Coordinates of C-alpha atoms and ligand atoms in Angstrom, one line a residue:
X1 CA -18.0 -4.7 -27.1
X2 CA -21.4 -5.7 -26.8
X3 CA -23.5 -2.6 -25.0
X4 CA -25.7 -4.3 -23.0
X5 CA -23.4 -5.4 -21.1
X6 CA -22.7 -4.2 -17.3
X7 CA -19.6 -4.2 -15.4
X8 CA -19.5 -3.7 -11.8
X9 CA -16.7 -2.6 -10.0
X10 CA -16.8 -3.1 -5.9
X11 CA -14.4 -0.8 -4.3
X12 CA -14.3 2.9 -4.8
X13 CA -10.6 3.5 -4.4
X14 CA -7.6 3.8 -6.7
X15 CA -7.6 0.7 -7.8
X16 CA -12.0 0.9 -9.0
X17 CA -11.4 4.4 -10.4
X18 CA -8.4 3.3 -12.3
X19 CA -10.1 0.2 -13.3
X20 CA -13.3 2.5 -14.7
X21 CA -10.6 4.5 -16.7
X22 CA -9.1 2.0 -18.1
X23 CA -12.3 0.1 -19.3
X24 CA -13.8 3.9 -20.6
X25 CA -10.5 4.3 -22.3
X26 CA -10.5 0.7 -24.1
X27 CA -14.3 1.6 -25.8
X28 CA -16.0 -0.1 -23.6
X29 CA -19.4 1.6 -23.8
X30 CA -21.3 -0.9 -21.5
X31 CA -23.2 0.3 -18.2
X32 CA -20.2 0.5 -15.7
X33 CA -21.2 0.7 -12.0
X34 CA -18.6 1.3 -9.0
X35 CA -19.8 0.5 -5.5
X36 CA -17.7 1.9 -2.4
X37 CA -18.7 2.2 1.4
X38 CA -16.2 5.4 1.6
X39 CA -18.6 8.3 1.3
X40 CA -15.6 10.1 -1.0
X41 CA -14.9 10.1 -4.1
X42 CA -11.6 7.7 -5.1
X43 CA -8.6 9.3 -4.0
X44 CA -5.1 8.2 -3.5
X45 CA -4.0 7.1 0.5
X46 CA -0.3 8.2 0.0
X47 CA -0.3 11.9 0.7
X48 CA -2.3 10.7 4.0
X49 CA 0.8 10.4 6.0
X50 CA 3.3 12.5 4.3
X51 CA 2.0 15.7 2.5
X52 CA -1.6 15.9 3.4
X53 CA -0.8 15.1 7.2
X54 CA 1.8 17.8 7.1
X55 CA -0.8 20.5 5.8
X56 CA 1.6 20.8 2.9
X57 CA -0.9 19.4 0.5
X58 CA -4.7 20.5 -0.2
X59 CA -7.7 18.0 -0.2
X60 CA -8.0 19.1 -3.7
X61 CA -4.8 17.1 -4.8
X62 CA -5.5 13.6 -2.9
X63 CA -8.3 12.2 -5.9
X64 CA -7.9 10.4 -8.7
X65 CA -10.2 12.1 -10.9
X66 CA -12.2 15.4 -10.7
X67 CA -15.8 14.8 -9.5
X68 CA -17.3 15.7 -13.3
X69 CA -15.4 12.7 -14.6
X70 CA -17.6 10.2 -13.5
X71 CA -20.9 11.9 -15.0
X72 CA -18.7 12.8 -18.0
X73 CA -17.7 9.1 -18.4
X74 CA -21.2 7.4 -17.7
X75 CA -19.7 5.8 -14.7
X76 CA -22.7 5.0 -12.1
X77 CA -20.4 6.1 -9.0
X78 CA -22.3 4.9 -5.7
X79 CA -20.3 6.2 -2.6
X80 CA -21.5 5.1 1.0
X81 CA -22.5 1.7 0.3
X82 CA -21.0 -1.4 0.2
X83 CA -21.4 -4.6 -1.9
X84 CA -22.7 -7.6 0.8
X85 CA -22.7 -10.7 -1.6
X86 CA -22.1 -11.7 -4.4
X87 CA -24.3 -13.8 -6.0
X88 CA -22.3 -16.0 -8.8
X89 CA -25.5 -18.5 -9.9
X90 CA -27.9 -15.2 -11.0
X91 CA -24.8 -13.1 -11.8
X92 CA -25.7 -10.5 -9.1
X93 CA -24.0 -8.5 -6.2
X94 CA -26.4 -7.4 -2.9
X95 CA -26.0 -4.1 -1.4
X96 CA -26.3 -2.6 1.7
X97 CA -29.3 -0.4 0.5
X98 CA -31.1 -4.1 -0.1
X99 CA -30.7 -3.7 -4.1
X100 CA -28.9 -5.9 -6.4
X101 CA -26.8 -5.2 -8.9
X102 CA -26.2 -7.5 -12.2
X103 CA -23.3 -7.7 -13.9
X104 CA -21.4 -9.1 -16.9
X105 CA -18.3 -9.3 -15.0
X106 CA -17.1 -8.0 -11.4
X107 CA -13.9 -6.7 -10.5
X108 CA -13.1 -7.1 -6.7
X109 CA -10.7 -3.5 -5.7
X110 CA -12.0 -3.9 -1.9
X111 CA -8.4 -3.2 -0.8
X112 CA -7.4 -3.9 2.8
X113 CA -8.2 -2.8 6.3
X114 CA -5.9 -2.0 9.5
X115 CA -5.8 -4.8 12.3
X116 CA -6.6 -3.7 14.9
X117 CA -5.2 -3.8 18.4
X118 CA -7.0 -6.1 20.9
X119 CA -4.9 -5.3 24.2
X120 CA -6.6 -3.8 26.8
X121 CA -7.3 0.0 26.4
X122 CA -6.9 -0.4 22.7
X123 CA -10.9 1.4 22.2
X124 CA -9.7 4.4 24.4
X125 CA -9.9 7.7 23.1
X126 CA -6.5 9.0 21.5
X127 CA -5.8 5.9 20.2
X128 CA -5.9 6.6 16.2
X129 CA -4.8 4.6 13.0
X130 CA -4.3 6.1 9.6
X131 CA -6.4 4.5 6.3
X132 CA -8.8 7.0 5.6
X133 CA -8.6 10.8 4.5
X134 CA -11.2 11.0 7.9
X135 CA -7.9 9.7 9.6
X136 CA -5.7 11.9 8.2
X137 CA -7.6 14.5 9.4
X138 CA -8.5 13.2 13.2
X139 CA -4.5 12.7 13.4
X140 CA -3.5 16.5 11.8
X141 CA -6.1 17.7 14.7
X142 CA -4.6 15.7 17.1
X143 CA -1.0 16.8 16.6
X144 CA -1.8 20.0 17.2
X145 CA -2.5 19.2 20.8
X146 CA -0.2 16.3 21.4
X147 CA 3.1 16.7 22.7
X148 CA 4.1 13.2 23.1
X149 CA 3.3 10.6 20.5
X150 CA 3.6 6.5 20.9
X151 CA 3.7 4.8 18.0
X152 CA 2.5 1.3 17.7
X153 CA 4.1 -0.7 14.4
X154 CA 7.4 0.6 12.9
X155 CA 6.2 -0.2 9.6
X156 CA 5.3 2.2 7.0
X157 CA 2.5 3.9 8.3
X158 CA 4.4 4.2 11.5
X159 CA 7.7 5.4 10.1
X160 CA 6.3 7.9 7.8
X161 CA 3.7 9.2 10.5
X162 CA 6.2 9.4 13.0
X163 CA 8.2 11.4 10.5
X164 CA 5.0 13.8 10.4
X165 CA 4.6 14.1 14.4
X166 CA 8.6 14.9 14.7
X167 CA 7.8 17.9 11.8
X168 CA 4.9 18.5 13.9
X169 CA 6.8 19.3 16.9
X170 CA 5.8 16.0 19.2
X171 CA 8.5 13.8 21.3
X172 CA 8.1 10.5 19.5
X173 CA 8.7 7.0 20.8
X174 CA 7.9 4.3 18.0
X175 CA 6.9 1.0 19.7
X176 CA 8.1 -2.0 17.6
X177 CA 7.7 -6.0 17.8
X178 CA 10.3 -7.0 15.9
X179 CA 13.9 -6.5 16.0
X180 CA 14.1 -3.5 13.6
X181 CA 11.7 -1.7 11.8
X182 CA 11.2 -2.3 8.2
X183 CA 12.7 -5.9 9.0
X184 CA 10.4 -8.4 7.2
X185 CA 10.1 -5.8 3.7
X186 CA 13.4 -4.8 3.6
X187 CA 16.3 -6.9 5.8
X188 CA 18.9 -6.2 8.4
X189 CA 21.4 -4.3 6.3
X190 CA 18.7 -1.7 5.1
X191 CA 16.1 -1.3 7.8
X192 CA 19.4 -0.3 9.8
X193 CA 19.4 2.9 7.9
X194 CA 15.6 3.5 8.6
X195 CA 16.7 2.5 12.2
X196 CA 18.8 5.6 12.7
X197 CA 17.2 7.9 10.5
X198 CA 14.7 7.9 13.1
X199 CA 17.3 7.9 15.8
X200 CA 18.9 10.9 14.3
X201 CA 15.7 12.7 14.2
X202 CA 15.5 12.6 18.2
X203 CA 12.8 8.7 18.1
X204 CA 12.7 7.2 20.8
X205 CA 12.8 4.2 18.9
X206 CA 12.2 0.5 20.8
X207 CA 12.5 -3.0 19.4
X208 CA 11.3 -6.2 20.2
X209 CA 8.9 -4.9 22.4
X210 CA 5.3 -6.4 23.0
X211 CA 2.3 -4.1 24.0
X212 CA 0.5 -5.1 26.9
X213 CA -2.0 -2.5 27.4
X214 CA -3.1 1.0 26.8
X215 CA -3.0 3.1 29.6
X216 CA -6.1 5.7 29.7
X217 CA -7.7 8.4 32.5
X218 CA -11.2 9.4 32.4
X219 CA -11.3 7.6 29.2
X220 CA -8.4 8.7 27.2
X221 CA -5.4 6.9 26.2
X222 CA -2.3 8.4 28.5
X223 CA 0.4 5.5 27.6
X224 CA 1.4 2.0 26.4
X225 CA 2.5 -0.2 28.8
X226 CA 4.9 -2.9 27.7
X227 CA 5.0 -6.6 28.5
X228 CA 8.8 -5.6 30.6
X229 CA 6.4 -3.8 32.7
X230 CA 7.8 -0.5 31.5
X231 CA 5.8 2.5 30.3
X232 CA 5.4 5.1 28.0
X233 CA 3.3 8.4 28.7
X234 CA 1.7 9.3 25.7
X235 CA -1.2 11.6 24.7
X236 CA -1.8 10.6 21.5
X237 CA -1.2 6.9 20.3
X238 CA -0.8 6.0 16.6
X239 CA -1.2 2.0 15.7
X240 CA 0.1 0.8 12.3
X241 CA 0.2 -3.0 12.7
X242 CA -0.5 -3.7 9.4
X243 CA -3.2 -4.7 6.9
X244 CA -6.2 -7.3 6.1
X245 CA -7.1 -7.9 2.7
X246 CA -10.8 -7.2 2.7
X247 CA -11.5 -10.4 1.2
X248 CA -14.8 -11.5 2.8
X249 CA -17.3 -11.3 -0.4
X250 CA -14.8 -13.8 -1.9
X251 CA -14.7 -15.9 0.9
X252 CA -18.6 -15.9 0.8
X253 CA -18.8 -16.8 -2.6
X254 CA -16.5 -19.7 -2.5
X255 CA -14.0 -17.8 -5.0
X256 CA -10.5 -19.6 -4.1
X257 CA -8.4 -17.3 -1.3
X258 CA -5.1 -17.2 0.3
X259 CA -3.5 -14.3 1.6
X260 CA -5.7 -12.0 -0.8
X261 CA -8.0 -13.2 -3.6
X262 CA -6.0 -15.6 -6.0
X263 CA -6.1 -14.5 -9.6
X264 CA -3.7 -15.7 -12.5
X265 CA -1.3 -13.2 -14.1
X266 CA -4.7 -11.9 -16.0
X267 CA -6.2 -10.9 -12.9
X268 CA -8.7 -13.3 -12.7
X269 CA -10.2 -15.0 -10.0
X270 CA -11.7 -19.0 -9.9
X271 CA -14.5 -17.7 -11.2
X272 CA -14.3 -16.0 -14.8
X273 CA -16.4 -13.5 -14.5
X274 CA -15.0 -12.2 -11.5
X275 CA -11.8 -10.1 -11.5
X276 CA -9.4 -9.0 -8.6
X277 CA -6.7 -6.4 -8.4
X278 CA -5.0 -3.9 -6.0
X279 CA -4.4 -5.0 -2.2
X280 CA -6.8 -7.4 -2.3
X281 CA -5.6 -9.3 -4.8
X282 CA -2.9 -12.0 -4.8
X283 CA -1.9 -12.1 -8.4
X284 CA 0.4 -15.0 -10.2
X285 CA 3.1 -13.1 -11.3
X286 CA 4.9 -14.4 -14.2
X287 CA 8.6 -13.0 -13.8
X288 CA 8.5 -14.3 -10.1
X289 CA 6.6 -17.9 -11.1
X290 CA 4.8 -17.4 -7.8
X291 CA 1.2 -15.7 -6.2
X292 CA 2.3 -12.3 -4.6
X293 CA -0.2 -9.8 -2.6
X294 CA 1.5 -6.1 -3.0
X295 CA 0.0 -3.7 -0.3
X296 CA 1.4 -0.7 -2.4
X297 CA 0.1 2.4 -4.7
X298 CA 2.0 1.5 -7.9
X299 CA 0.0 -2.1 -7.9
X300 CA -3.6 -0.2 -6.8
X301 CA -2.5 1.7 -9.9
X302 CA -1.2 -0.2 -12.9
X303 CA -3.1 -3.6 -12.3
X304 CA -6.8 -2.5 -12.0
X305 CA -6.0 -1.5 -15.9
X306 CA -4.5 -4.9 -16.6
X307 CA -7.5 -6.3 -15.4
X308 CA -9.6 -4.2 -16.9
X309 CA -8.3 -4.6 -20.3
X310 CA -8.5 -9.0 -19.2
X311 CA -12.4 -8.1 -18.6
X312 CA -12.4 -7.2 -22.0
X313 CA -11.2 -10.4 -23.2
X314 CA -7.9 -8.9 -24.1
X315 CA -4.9 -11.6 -23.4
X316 CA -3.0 -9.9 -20.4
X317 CA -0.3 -11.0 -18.3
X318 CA 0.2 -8.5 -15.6
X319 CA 4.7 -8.9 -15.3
X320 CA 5.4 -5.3 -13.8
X321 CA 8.5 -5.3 -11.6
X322 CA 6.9 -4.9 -7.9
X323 CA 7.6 -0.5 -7.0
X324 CA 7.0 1.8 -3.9
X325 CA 8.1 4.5 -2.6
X326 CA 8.5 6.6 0.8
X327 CA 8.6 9.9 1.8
X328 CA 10.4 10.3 5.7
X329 CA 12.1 13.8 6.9
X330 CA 14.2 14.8 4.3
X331 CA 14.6 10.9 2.7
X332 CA 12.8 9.9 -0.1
X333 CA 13.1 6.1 -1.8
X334 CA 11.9 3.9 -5.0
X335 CA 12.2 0.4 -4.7
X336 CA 11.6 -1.9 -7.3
X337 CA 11.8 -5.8 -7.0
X338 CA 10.4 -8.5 -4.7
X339 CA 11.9 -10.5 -1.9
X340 CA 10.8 -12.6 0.3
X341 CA 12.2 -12.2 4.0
X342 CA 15.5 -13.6 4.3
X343 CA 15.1 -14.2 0.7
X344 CA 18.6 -13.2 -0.5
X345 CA 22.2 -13.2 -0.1
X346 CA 23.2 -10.1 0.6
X347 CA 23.0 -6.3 -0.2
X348 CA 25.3 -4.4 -1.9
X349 CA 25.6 -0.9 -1.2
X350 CA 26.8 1.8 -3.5
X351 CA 27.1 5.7 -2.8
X352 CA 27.1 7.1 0.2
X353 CA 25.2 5.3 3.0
X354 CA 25.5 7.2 6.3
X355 CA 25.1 10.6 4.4
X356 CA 21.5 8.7 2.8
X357 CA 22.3 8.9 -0.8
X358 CA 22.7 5.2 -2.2
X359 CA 21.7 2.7 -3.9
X360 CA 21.3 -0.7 -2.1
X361 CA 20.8 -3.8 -4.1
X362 CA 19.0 -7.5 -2.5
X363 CA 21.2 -10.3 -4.6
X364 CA 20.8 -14.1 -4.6
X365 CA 22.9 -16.8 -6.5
X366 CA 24.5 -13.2 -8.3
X367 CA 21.5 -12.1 -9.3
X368 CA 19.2 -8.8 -8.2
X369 CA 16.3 -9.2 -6.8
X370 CA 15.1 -5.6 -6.0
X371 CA 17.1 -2.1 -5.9
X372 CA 16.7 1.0 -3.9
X373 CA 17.6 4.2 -4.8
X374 CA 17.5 7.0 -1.5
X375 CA 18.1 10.2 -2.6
X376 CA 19.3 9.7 -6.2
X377 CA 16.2 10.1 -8.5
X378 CA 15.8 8.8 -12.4
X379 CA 17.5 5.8 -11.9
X380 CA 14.6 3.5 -10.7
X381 CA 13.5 2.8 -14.1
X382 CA 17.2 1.3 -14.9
X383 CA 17.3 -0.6 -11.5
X384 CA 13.5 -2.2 -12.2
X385 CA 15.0 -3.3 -16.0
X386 CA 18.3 -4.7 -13.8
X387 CA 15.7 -7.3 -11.6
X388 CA 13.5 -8.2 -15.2
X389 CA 17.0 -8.8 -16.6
X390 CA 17.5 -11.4 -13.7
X391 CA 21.3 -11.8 -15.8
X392 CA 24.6 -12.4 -12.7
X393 CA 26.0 -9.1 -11.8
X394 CA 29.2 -9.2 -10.3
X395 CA 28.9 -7.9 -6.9
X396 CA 31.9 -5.4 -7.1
X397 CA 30.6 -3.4 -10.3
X398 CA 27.1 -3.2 -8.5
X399 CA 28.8 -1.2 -5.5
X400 CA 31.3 0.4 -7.7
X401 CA 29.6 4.2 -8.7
X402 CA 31.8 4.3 -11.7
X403 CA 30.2 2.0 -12.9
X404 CA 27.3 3.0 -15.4
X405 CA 23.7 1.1 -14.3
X406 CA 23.0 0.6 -17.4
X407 CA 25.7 -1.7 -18.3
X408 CA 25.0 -3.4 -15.4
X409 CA 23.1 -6.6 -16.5
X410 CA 25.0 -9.7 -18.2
X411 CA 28.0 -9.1 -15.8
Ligands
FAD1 C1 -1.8 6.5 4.8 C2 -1.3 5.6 3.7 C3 -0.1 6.0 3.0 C4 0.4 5.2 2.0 N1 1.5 5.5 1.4 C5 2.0 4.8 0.4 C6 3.2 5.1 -0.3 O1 3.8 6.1 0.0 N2 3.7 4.3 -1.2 C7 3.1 3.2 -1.6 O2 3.6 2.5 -2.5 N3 1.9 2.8 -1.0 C8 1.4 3.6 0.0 N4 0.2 3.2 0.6 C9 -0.5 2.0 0.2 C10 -1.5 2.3 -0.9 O3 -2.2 3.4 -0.6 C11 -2.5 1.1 -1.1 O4 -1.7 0.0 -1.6 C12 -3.6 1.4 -2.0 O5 -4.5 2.4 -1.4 C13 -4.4 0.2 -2.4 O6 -5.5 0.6 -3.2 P1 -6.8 -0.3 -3.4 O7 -7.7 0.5 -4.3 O8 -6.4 -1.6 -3.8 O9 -7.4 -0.5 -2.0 P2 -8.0 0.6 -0.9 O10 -7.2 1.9 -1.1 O11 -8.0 -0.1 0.4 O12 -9.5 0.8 -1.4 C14 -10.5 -0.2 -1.3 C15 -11.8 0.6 -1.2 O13 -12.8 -0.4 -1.3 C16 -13.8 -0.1 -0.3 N5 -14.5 -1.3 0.1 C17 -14.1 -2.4 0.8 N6 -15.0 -3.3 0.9 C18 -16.1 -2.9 0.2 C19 -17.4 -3.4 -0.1 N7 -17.7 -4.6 0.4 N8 -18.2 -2.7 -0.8 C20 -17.9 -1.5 -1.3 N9 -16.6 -0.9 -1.1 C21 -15.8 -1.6 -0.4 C22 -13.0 0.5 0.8 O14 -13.8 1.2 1.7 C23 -12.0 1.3 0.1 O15 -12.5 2.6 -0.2 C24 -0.3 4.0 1.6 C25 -1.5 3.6 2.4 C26 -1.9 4.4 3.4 C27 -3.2 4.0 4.1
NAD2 N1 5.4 4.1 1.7 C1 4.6 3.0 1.6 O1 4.7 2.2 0.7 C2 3.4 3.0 2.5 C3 3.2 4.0 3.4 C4 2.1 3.9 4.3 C5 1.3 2.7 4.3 N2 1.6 1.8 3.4 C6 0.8 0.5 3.4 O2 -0.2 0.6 4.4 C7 -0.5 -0.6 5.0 C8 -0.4 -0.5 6.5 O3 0.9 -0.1 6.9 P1 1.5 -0.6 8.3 O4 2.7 0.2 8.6 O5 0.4 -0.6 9.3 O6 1.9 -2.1 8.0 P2 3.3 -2.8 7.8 O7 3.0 -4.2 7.5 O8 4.2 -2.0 6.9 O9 4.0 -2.7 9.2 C9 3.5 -3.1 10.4 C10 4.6 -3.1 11.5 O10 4.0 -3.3 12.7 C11 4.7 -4.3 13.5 N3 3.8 -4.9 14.4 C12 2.8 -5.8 14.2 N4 2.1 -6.0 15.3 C13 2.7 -5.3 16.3 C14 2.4 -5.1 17.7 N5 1.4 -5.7 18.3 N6 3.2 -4.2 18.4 C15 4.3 -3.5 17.8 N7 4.6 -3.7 16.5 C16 3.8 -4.5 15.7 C17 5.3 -5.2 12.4 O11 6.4 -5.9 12.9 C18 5.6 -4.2 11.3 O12 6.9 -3.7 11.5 C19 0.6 -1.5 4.4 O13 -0.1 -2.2 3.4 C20 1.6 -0.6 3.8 O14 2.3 -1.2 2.7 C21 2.6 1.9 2.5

């Protein structure tokens, strides 16, 4: 590896830091720079809504490395600044601070950012989303005051953070757009279960609804109106409507995008000096023969090493089986696998589904897709090696727990 060579890294989350280690752990002794507009250190965004919200879990734990690592690893960590350009002709990024930066090769790990809410009343006080530790914190405060919480978005964000405001003591009512939570990630047959988890745990939970405005007094949110004309009192209100991928220095340097940065399976962008990886990136994936985008912390952590193995001219194909995870009340899931909505046949369920501890399986033409365990652990390993199998499984041994996993693939 030739040492005067510089790598930049733009993006100071899990997906940088994990790209630095990977690069420091390969022998690359070239200058390494990461740039990121958070004024913290990389840390990891799920204990944000389930541990770290809850007060269960100390700042100490959220980071990905120690703040001595990057000194210790010659890694030239510049927090509270962000990368404005990218300039591909003299090999150059711009910064905020009006220095540039060369580099040998760029890895993009900008990640996404929450969309926001444009109804009326959406800048009132009290109305609070969740991507930041700063967030985490705002929201922790805020529970301690709020008695009633309306939740905008039954997604992830909204499901595990309404989990948090129930533990918290609050009255919940999670506002939702489509039909069920969950729908578009997970289908009918399973977001049912999220459905009346939440149900069981005393949510108001309402579907197909459509926000009109937020109500406010003397500048502070005090409800969601609906588009029925109904309303809900609310002193706190929590939006989770999903995700951007922050991919405006690659749509100013003409680097091909759609939904996310496009890279092949080695992480690589149209230009080959220029990486992506992490939320940002929409990666060819060679098991699925398709581009997919994956907004979750097993991607943020295993790709940013594929790709930083690619920037070292190593031949990679980044093939891991798509894997997340919640945390909600007393539920906790792994899913591994990739569907598109309304992508498959139908799920098979095995174990016991009303008593949440199952296994639930997304078939098409007899083969699996994806698999979810809910409260049975060790087993998502087998279930990710069942989907890269991609062999028919007969529908009845899937469902039938006598059936060892592991035997599971070739029928
Ligand atoms: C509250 C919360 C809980 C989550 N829980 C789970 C979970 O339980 N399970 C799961 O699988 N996933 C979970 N996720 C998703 C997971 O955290 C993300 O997929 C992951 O954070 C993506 O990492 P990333 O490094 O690609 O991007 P990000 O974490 O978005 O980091 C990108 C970084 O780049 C910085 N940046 C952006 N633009 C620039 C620029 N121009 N210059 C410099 N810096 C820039 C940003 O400020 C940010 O710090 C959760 C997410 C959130 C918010
Ligand atoms: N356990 C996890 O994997 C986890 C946990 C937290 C966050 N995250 C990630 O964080 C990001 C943000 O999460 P999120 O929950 O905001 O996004 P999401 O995409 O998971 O869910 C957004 C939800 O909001 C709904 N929605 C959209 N517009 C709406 C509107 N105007 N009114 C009512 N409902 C509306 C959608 O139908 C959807 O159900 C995602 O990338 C997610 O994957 C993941």
């Amino acid at each position: 590896m030739a040492t005067n060579a510089t790598y930049v890294i733009a993006g100071a989350s899990l997906a940088g830091a994990k790209a630095a280690e990977t690069l420091r752990a390969e022998g690359f002794d070239g200058r390494l720079i990461m740039i990121g507009v958070e004024r913290e250190r990389p840390y990891e965004r799920p204990p944000l809504s389930k541990d770290y919200l809850l007060g269960k879990a100390d700042r100490d734990t959220i980071y990905v490395h120690p703040p001595q690592w990057y000194a210790d690893h010659d890694v030239d960590l510049r927090l509270g600044l962000a990368v404005t350009g990218i300039d591909r002709s003299t090999h150059e990024v711009t910064l905020a601070d009006g220095n540039r930066a060369g580099y040998s090769k760029l890895l993009l790990a900008t990640g996404s950012s929450p969309r926001r809410l444009t109804v009326p009343g959406a800048d009132l006080d009290g109305v609070l989303y969740l991507r930041s530790v700063q967030d985490s914190d705002r929201l922790k405060a805020a529970f301690q005051d709020a008695s009633r919480v309306a939740v905008i978005g039954g997604g992830w964000i909204g499901l595990e953070t309404t989990a948090a405001a129930r533990g918290a003591g609050a009255a919940v009512t999670v506002l939702e757009a489509a039909e069920l939570p969950l729908l578009r990630v997970l289908g009918r047959e399973a977001a049912e279960v999220f459905a009346n988890l939440h149900r069981d745990h005393g949510v108001d939970l309402r579907t197909g609804v459509q926000v009109a405005e937020i109500t406010g007094a003397g500048g502070r949110a005090d409800g969601v109106r609906l588009t029925d004309g109904s309303r809900v009192a609310a002193d706190l209100v929590v939006v989770g409507v999903g995700i951007s991928p922050n991919t405006q220095l690659a749509v100013a340097a003409g680097l091909e995008v759609d939904n996310g940065i496009r890279v092949d399976a080695g992480l690589r962008t149209s230009d080959p000096d220029i990486y992506a990886a992490g939320d940002v990136a929409s990666a060819f994936h060679p098991l699925l023969g398709q581009h997919i985008r994956v907004e979750h912390w097993a991607n943020a952590l295993n790709q940013p090493q594929a790709a930083a193995r690619a920037m070292l001219g190593q031949d990679v194909a980044y093939d891991r089986v798509p894997y997340f995870y919640t945390d909600q009340y007393d539920l906790g899931m792994e899913y591994s696998g990739y569907v598109e909505p309304g992508g498959y046949d139908q799920v098979v369920f095995r174990g016991d589904v009303p008593g949440c501890e199952f296994l639930a399986f997304w078939v098409a033409g007899g083969r699996v897709l994806a698999g979810m365990n809910v409260n049975i652990w060790d087993v998502n390993d087998t279930i990710a090696a069942l989907v890269r199998a991609g062999q028919p499984v007969e529908a009845a041994r899937l469902a039938d727990p006598d059936v060892p996993l592991e035997g599971l693939a070739g029928g």
